[in-house]
PDB file of C-alpha atoms in Angstrom:
ATOM      1  CA  GLN T 268     146.559  94.073 106.760  1.00 36.00           C
ATOM      2  CA  THR T 269     146.093  90.516 107.989  1.00 38.00           C
ATOM      3  CA  THR T 270     143.721  89.266 105.251  1.00 41.00           C
ATOM      4  CA  LEU T 271     144.808  89.533 101.689  1.00 41.00           C
ATOM      5  CA  PRO T 272     142.243  90.286  99.002  1.00 43.00           C
ATOM      6  CA  THR T 273     141.496  87.169  96.932  1.00 43.00           C
ATOM      7  CA  ALA T 274     141.470  86.657  93.214  1.00 42.00           C
ATOM      8  CA  TRP T 275     138.493  86.739  90.931  1.00 36.00           C
ATOM      9  CA  THR T 276     138.115  84.715  87.749  1.00 36.00           C
ATOM     10  CA  GLY T 277     136.862  86.456  84.585  1.00 35.00           C
ATOM     11  CA  ALA T 278     136.607  85.610  80.907  1.00 33.00           C
ATOM     12  CA  SER T 279     140.245  86.470  80.383  1.00 35.00           C
ATOM     13  CA  GLY T 280     141.563  84.514  83.346  1.00 37.00           C
ATOM     14  CA  ILE T 281     142.498  85.582  86.875  1.00 41.00           C
ATOM     15  CA  GLY T 282     142.492  89.197  87.900  1.00 42.00           C
ATOM     16  CA  PHE T 283     143.381  90.784  91.162  1.00 43.00           C
ATOM     17  CA  THR T 284     141.428  93.278  93.251  1.00 43.00           C
ATOM     18  CA  TYR T 285     143.138  95.898  95.360  1.00 43.00           C
ATOM     19  CA  ASP T 286     142.420  97.439  98.665  1.00 46.00           C
ATOM     20  CA  SER T 287     142.421 101.244  98.320  1.00 48.00           C
ATOM     21  CA  SER T 288     143.292 101.618 101.980  1.00 49.00           C
ATOM     22  CA  ILE T 289     146.800 100.318 101.290  1.00 45.00           C
ATOM     23  CA  PRO T 290     149.300 102.980 100.197  1.00 45.00           C
ATOM     24  CA  ALA T 291     149.900 102.905  96.395  1.00 44.00           C
ATOM     25  CA  SER T 292     153.514 101.856  96.824  1.00 42.00           C
ATOM     26  CA  ARG T 293     152.674  98.915  99.075  1.00 41.00           C
ATOM     27  CA  ILE T 294     149.904  96.901  97.514  1.00 43.00           C
ATOM     28  CA  TRP T 295     149.942  93.110  97.982  1.00 45.00           C
ATOM     29  CA  TYR T 296     147.430  90.565  96.736  1.00 45.00           C
ATOM     30  CA  GLY T 297     146.574  86.975  97.407  1.00 47.00           C
ATOM     31  CA  ASP T 298     145.593  84.909  94.368  1.00 46.00           C
ATOM     32  CA  GLY T 299     142.885  82.957  96.136  1.00 48.00           C
ATOM     33  CA  THR T 300     145.026  79.812  96.624  1.00 49.00           C
ATOM     34  CA  GLY T 301     146.869  81.034  99.702  1.00 46.00           C
ATOM     35  CA  TYR T 302     150.230  80.425  98.081  1.00 46.00           C
ATOM     36  CA  SER T 303     150.899  83.197  95.597  1.00 49.00           C
ATOM     37  CA  LEU T 304     151.695  86.812  96.376  1.00 53.00           C
ATOM     38  CA  ILE T 305     151.522  89.721  93.941  1.00 51.00           C
ATOM     39  CA  PHE T 306     153.121  93.120  94.454  1.00 54.00           C
ATOM     40  CA  SER T 307     151.729  95.965  92.366  1.00 53.00           C
ATOM     41  CA  THR T 308     151.688  99.711  92.039  1.00 51.00           C
ATOM     42  CA  ARG T 309     148.566 101.753  91.599  1.00 50.00           C
ATOM     43  CA  THR T 310     147.897 105.170  90.066  1.00 50.00           C
ATOM     44  CA  GLY T 311     144.315 106.280  90.542  1.00 50.00           C
ATOM     45  CA  SER T 312     142.138 103.313  89.524  1.00 50.00           C
ATOM     46  CA  ALA T 313     144.837 101.686  87.390  1.00 51.00           C
ATOM     47  CA  THR T 314     146.779  98.817  88.915  1.00 50.00           C
ATOM     48  CA  THR T 315     149.934  97.413  87.281  1.00 52.00           C
ATOM     49  CA  ALA T 316     151.315  94.068  88.474  1.00 50.00           C
ATOM     50  CA  ARG T 317     155.053  94.361  89.091  1.00 50.00           C
ATOM     51  CA  MET T 318     156.087  91.127  90.735  1.00 53.00           C
ATOM     52  CA  THR T 319     154.452  87.755  91.287  1.00 53.00           C
ATOM     53  CA  LEU T 320     155.867  85.042  93.540  1.00 53.00           C
ATOM     54  CA  THR T 321     154.194  81.629  93.465  1.00 52.00           C
ATOM     55  CA  ASP T 322     154.450  78.470  95.496  1.00 48.00           C
ATOM     56  CA  VAL T 323     156.127  76.525  92.633  1.00 48.00           C
ATOM     57  CA  GLY T 324     159.125  78.777  92.666  1.00 50.00           C
ATOM     58  CA  ASN T 325     158.182  81.083  89.817  1.00 53.00           C
ATOM     59  CA  LEU T 326     159.047  84.763  89.972  1.00 53.00           C
ATOM     60  CA  SER T 327     157.622  87.169  87.404  1.00 53.00           C
ATOM     61  CA  ILE T 328     158.775  90.765  87.190  1.00 50.00           C
ATOM     62  CA  ALA T 329     157.519  93.415  84.802  1.00 48.00           C
ATOM     63  CA  ALA T 330     158.437  97.003  84.115  1.00 42.00           C
ATOM     64  CA  THR T 331     155.118  98.258  82.748  1.00 38.00           C
ATOM     65  CA  THR T 332     153.236  95.070  81.891  1.00 37.00           C
ATOM     66  CA  THR T 333     152.595  91.814  83.650  1.00 36.00           C
ATOM     67  CA  SER T 334     154.972  88.967  82.947  1.00 37.00           C
ATOM     68  CA  THR T 335     153.839  85.370  83.375  1.00 40.00           C
ATOM     69  CA  THR T 336     155.740  82.202  83.938  1.00 38.00           C
ATOM     70  CA  THR T 337     154.859  78.822  82.544  1.00 39.00           C
ATOM     71  CA  THR T 338     157.843  76.739  83.717  1.00 38.00           C
ATOM     72  CA  THR T 339     158.425  75.739  87.289  1.00 41.00           C
ATOM     73  CA  GLY T 340     161.487  77.432  88.689  1.00 44.00           C
ATOM     74  CA  SER T 341     161.737  80.006  85.897  1.00 44.00           C
ATOM     75  CA  LEU T 342     162.456  83.696  86.059  1.00 46.00           C
ATOM     76  CA  VAL T 343     160.721  85.979  83.609  1.00 47.00           C
ATOM     77  CA  ASN T 344     161.777  89.606  83.435  1.00 46.00           C
ATOM     78  CA  SER T 345     160.468  92.137  80.943  1.00 46.00           C
ATOM     79  CA  GLY T 346     161.907  95.123  82.795  1.00 47.00           C
ATOM     80  CA  GLY T 347     164.908  95.807  84.944  1.00 47.00           C
ATOM     81  CA  PHE T 348     165.639  93.669  87.947  1.00 48.00           C
ATOM     82  CA  GLY T 349     168.046  94.761  90.677  1.00 50.00           C
ATOM     83  CA  ASN T 350     169.189  92.176  93.190  1.00 50.00           C
ATOM     84  CA  ALA T 351     171.463  93.095  96.050  1.00 52.00           C
ATOM     85  CA  GLY T 352     171.687  89.484  97.322  1.00 56.00           C
ATOM     86  CA  ALA T 353     171.669  86.105  95.597  1.00 61.00           C
ATOM     87  CA  ALA T 354     169.018  84.813  93.267  1.00 63.00           C
ATOM     88  CA  TYR T 355     168.573  81.040  93.127  1.00 64.00           C
ATOM     89  CA  ILE T 356     166.825  79.560  90.090  1.00 68.00           C
ATOM     90  CA  GLY T 357     165.949  75.887  90.133  1.00 68.00           C
ATOM     91  CA  GLY T 358     165.003  75.591  86.468  1.00 73.00           C
ATOM     92  CA  LEU T 359     166.276  76.974  83.192  1.00 76.00           C
ATOM     93  CA  LEU T 360     167.237  80.607  82.832  1.00 75.00           C
ATOM     94  CA  ASN T 361     166.549  81.834  79.315  1.00 79.00           C
ATOM     95  CA  VAL T 362     168.161  85.193  78.545  1.00 79.00           C
ATOM     96  CA  THR T 363     167.336  87.051  75.344  1.00 81.00           C
ATOM     97  CA  GLY T 364     169.470  90.075  76.183  1.00 82.00           C
ATOM     98  CA  ALA T 365     173.020  90.560  77.455  1.00 86.00           C
ATOM     99  CA  VAL T 366     174.325  89.020  80.693  1.00 84.00           C
ATOM    100  CA  ILE T 367     176.099  91.866  82.446  1.00 87.00           C
ATOM    101  CA  GLY T 368     178.060  91.464  85.651  1.00 89.00           C
ATOM    102  CA  SER T 369     179.582  94.116  87.881  1.00 92.00           C
ATOM    103  CA  ILE T 370     183.324  94.819  87.700  1.00 96.00           C
ATOM    104  CA  GLN T 371     185.864  95.214  90.445  1.00 97.00           C
ATOM    105  CA  ALA T 372     188.568  97.817  89.693  1.00 98.00           C
ATOM    106  CA  LEU T 373     191.653  96.546  91.458  1.00 98.00           C
ATOM    107  CA  SER T 374     194.791  98.691  91.451  1.00 98.00           C
ATOM    108  CA  GLY T 375     198.042  97.275  92.827  1.00 98.00           C
ATOM    109  CA  ALA T 376     198.437  94.354  95.169  1.00 98.00           C
ATOM    110  CA  GLY T 377     195.438  92.994  97.000  1.00 98.00           C
ATOM    111  CA  ALA T 378     192.467  90.637  96.910  1.00 98.00           C
ATOM    112  CA  VAL T 379     190.627  89.798  93.745  1.00 98.00           C
ATOM    113  CA  ASN T 380     187.077  89.709  95.093  1.00 97.00           C
ATOM    114  CA  VAL T 381     184.530  86.926  94.862  1.00 96.00           C
ATOM    115  CA  THR T 382     181.531  89.293  94.807  1.00 93.00           C
ATOM    116  CA  THR T 383     181.745  90.504  91.202  1.00 94.00           C
ATOM    117  CA  LEU T 384     181.861  88.613  87.938  1.00 96.00           C
ATOM    118  CA  THR T 385     184.909  90.425  86.635  1.00 98.00           C
ATOM    119  CA  THR T 386     188.024  92.087  88.032  1.00 98.00           C
ATOM    120  CA  ALA T 387     189.780  94.781  85.957  1.00 98.00           C
ATOM    121  CA  LEU T 388     193.412  94.655  87.080  1.00 98.00           C
ATOM    122  CA  THR T 389     195.747  97.617  87.060  1.00 98.00           C
ATOM    123  CA  THR T 390     199.276  96.683  88.132  1.00 98.00           C
ATOM    124  CA  THR T 391     201.552  99.257  89.780  1.00 98.00           C
ATOM    125  CA  GLY T 392     204.674  97.162  90.099  1.00 98.00           C
ATOM    126  CA  ALA T 393     205.353  93.538  91.095  1.00 98.00           C
ATOM    127  CA  ASN T 394     201.935  92.978  92.651  1.00 98.00           C
ATOM    128  CA  ALA T 395     200.876  89.965  94.731  1.00 98.00           C
ATOM    129  CA  LEU T 396     197.220  89.097  94.211  1.00 98.00           C
ATOM    130  CA  THR T 397     195.014  86.717  96.202  1.00 98.00           C
ATOM    131  CA  LEU T 398     191.678  85.019  95.444  1.00 98.00           C
ATOM    132  CA  ALA T 399     189.671  83.475  98.247  1.00 98.00           C
ATOM    133  CA  ASP T 400     187.517  80.391  97.772  1.00 98.00           C
ATOM    134  CA  GLY T 401     184.232  81.032  96.002  1.00 96.00           C
ATOM    135  CA  THR T 402     180.935  79.162  95.754  1.00 93.00           C
ATOM    136  CA  ALA T 403     180.678  75.885  93.825  1.00 94.00           C
ATOM    137  CA  GLY T 404     180.001  76.723  90.185  1.00 94.00           C
ATOM    138  CA  GLN T 405     181.014  80.379  90.513  1.00 95.00           C
ATOM    139  CA  VAL T 406     182.743  81.940  87.534  1.00 97.00           C
ATOM    140  CA  LYS T 407     185.370  84.659  87.866  1.00 98.00           C
ATOM    141  CA  ILE T 408     186.977  86.657  85.017  1.00 98.00           C
ATOM    142  CA  ILE T 409     190.183  88.621  85.573  1.00 98.00           C
ATOM    143  CA  THR T 410     191.501  91.001  82.915  1.00 98.00           C
ATOM    144  CA  HIS T 411     194.734  93.030  82.926  1.00 98.00           C
ATOM    145  CA  VAL T 412     193.713  96.522  81.833  1.00 98.00           C
ATOM    146  CA  VAL T 413     196.654  98.768  82.806  1.00 98.00           C
ATOM    147  CA  ASP T 414     200.223  97.413  82.946  1.00 98.00           C
ATOM    148  CA  GLY T 415     202.636  98.764  85.502  1.00 98.00           C
ATOM    149  CA  GLY T 416     204.396  95.491  86.257  1.00 98.00           C
ATOM    150  CA  ASP T 417     203.638  91.815  86.724  1.00 98.00           C
ATOM    151  CA  GLY T 418     200.610  90.793  88.808  1.00 98.00           C
ATOM    152  CA  THR T 419     200.908  87.337  90.334  1.00 98.00           C
ATOM    153  CA  LEU T 420     197.642  85.716  91.389  1.00 98.00           C
ATOM    154  CA  THR T 421     197.669  82.935  93.981  1.00 98.00           C
ATOM    155  CA  PRO T 422     194.225  81.506  94.697  1.00 98.00           C
ATOM    156  CA  THR T 423     193.654  80.002  98.105  1.00 98.00           C
ATOM    157  CA  THR T 424     192.466  76.679  96.611  1.00 98.00           C
ATOM    158  CA  LYS T 425     193.399  75.570  93.111  1.00 98.00           C
ATOM    159  CA  THR T 426     194.305  72.390  91.251  1.00 97.00           C
ATOM    160  CA  GLY T 427     196.841  71.903  88.433  1.00 97.00           C
ATOM    161  CA  TYR T 428     198.760  75.189  88.937  1.00 98.00           C
ATOM    162  CA  THR T 429     200.165  77.407  91.629  1.00 98.00           C
ATOM    163  CA  THR T 430     200.121  80.965  90.201  1.00 98.00           C
ATOM    164  CA  ILE T 431     198.764  82.955  87.294  1.00 98.00           C
ATOM    165  CA  VAL T 432     200.915  85.879  86.137  1.00 98.00           C
ATOM    166  CA  PHE T 433     199.521  88.894  84.317  1.00 98.00           C
ATOM    167  CA  SER T 434     202.284  90.752  82.444  1.00 98.00           C
ATOM    168  CA  ALA T 435     200.633  92.683  79.597  1.00 98.00           C
ATOM    169  CA  ILE T 436     197.511  94.649  78.842  1.00 98.00           C
ATOM    170  CA  GLY T 437     194.674  92.488  77.525  1.00 98.00           C
ATOM    171  CA  GLN T 438     195.689  89.262  79.230  1.00 98.00           C
ATOM    172  CA  SER T 439     192.679  87.548  80.701  1.00 98.00           C
ATOM    173  CA  VAL T 440     191.742  84.364  82.499  1.00 98.00           C
ATOM    174  CA  THR T 441     188.363  82.817  83.293  1.00 98.00           C
ATOM    175  CA  LEU T 442     188.135  80.563  86.363  1.00 98.00           C
ATOM    176  CA  GLN T 443     185.437  78.382  87.834  1.00 98.00           C
ATOM    177  CA  PHE T 444     185.265  77.302  91.459  1.00 98.00           C
ATOM    178  CA  HIS T 445     184.741  73.646  92.464  1.00 97.00           C
ATOM    179  CA  THR T 446     184.277  72.608  96.067  1.00 95.00           C
ATOM    180  CA  THR T 447     187.260  70.272  96.385  1.00 95.00           C
ATOM    181  CA  LEU T 448     189.383  71.384  93.413  1.00 98.00           C
ATOM    182  CA  GLY T 449     189.154  75.078  94.001  1.00 98.00           C
ATOM    183  CA  TRP T 450     189.629  77.588  91.178  1.00 98.00           C
ATOM    184  CA  MET T 451     190.030  75.751  87.874  1.00 98.00           C
ATOM    185  CA  VAL T 452     191.183  77.510  84.674  1.00 98.00           C
ATOM    186  CA  VAL T 453     188.399  77.465  82.077  1.00 98.00           C
ATOM    187  CA  SER T 454     190.098  79.731  79.546  1.00 98.00           C
ATOM    188  CA  ASN T 455     193.311  81.727  79.281  1.00 98.00           C
ATOM    189  CA  TYR T 456     194.510  84.502  77.034  1.00 98.00           C
ATOM    190  CA  GLY T 457     198.156  85.386  77.413  1.00 98.00           C
ATOM    191  CA  THR T 458     198.754  84.822  81.151  1.00 98.00           C
ATOM    192  CA  ALA T 459     201.527  82.575  82.419  1.00 98.00           C
ATOM    193  CA  ILE T 460     200.075  79.711  84.356  1.00 98.00           C
ATOM    194  CA  ALA T 461     202.581  77.711  86.399  1.00 97.00           C
TER     195      ALA T 461
END
């Protein structure tokens, strides 16, 4: 469809009409300004707004009800939000629930990845570990979960140390990447940093 339906203004604010010719799983709306886009699902005559993207950088996502944003560059989520790529937020991110990152399960020697928040390390002997450069501001947590020997981590770029050695279960380090300094140690529990 080349022309998006426009918004109408009622006593309770702005509402959105839908075009019944569009399949229920692919309904898009214009808000009348030419800048905002709303994605919704429809069952019969009921329409539920699921996602709203506006020209000021606001993204609203809802599970069963419509979320609204009032701050430029904010992300409001009342349901679940899955993102396979990167999400960039220019303003504040207020989280009322838990922040949960995915975990890499690394067994033996190899690369600690830069695509998950945490790496759960299982050593199987004297294991050499690497860590490539990340993105400025990126945080990486590495925790030793099964001990079969010492794991020695050597990040590609780092400042103030050369290696981090994991030698016992429960040892953990939190790193943050900086463009010129590389991986800096933010916190350390039990590892040997040299």
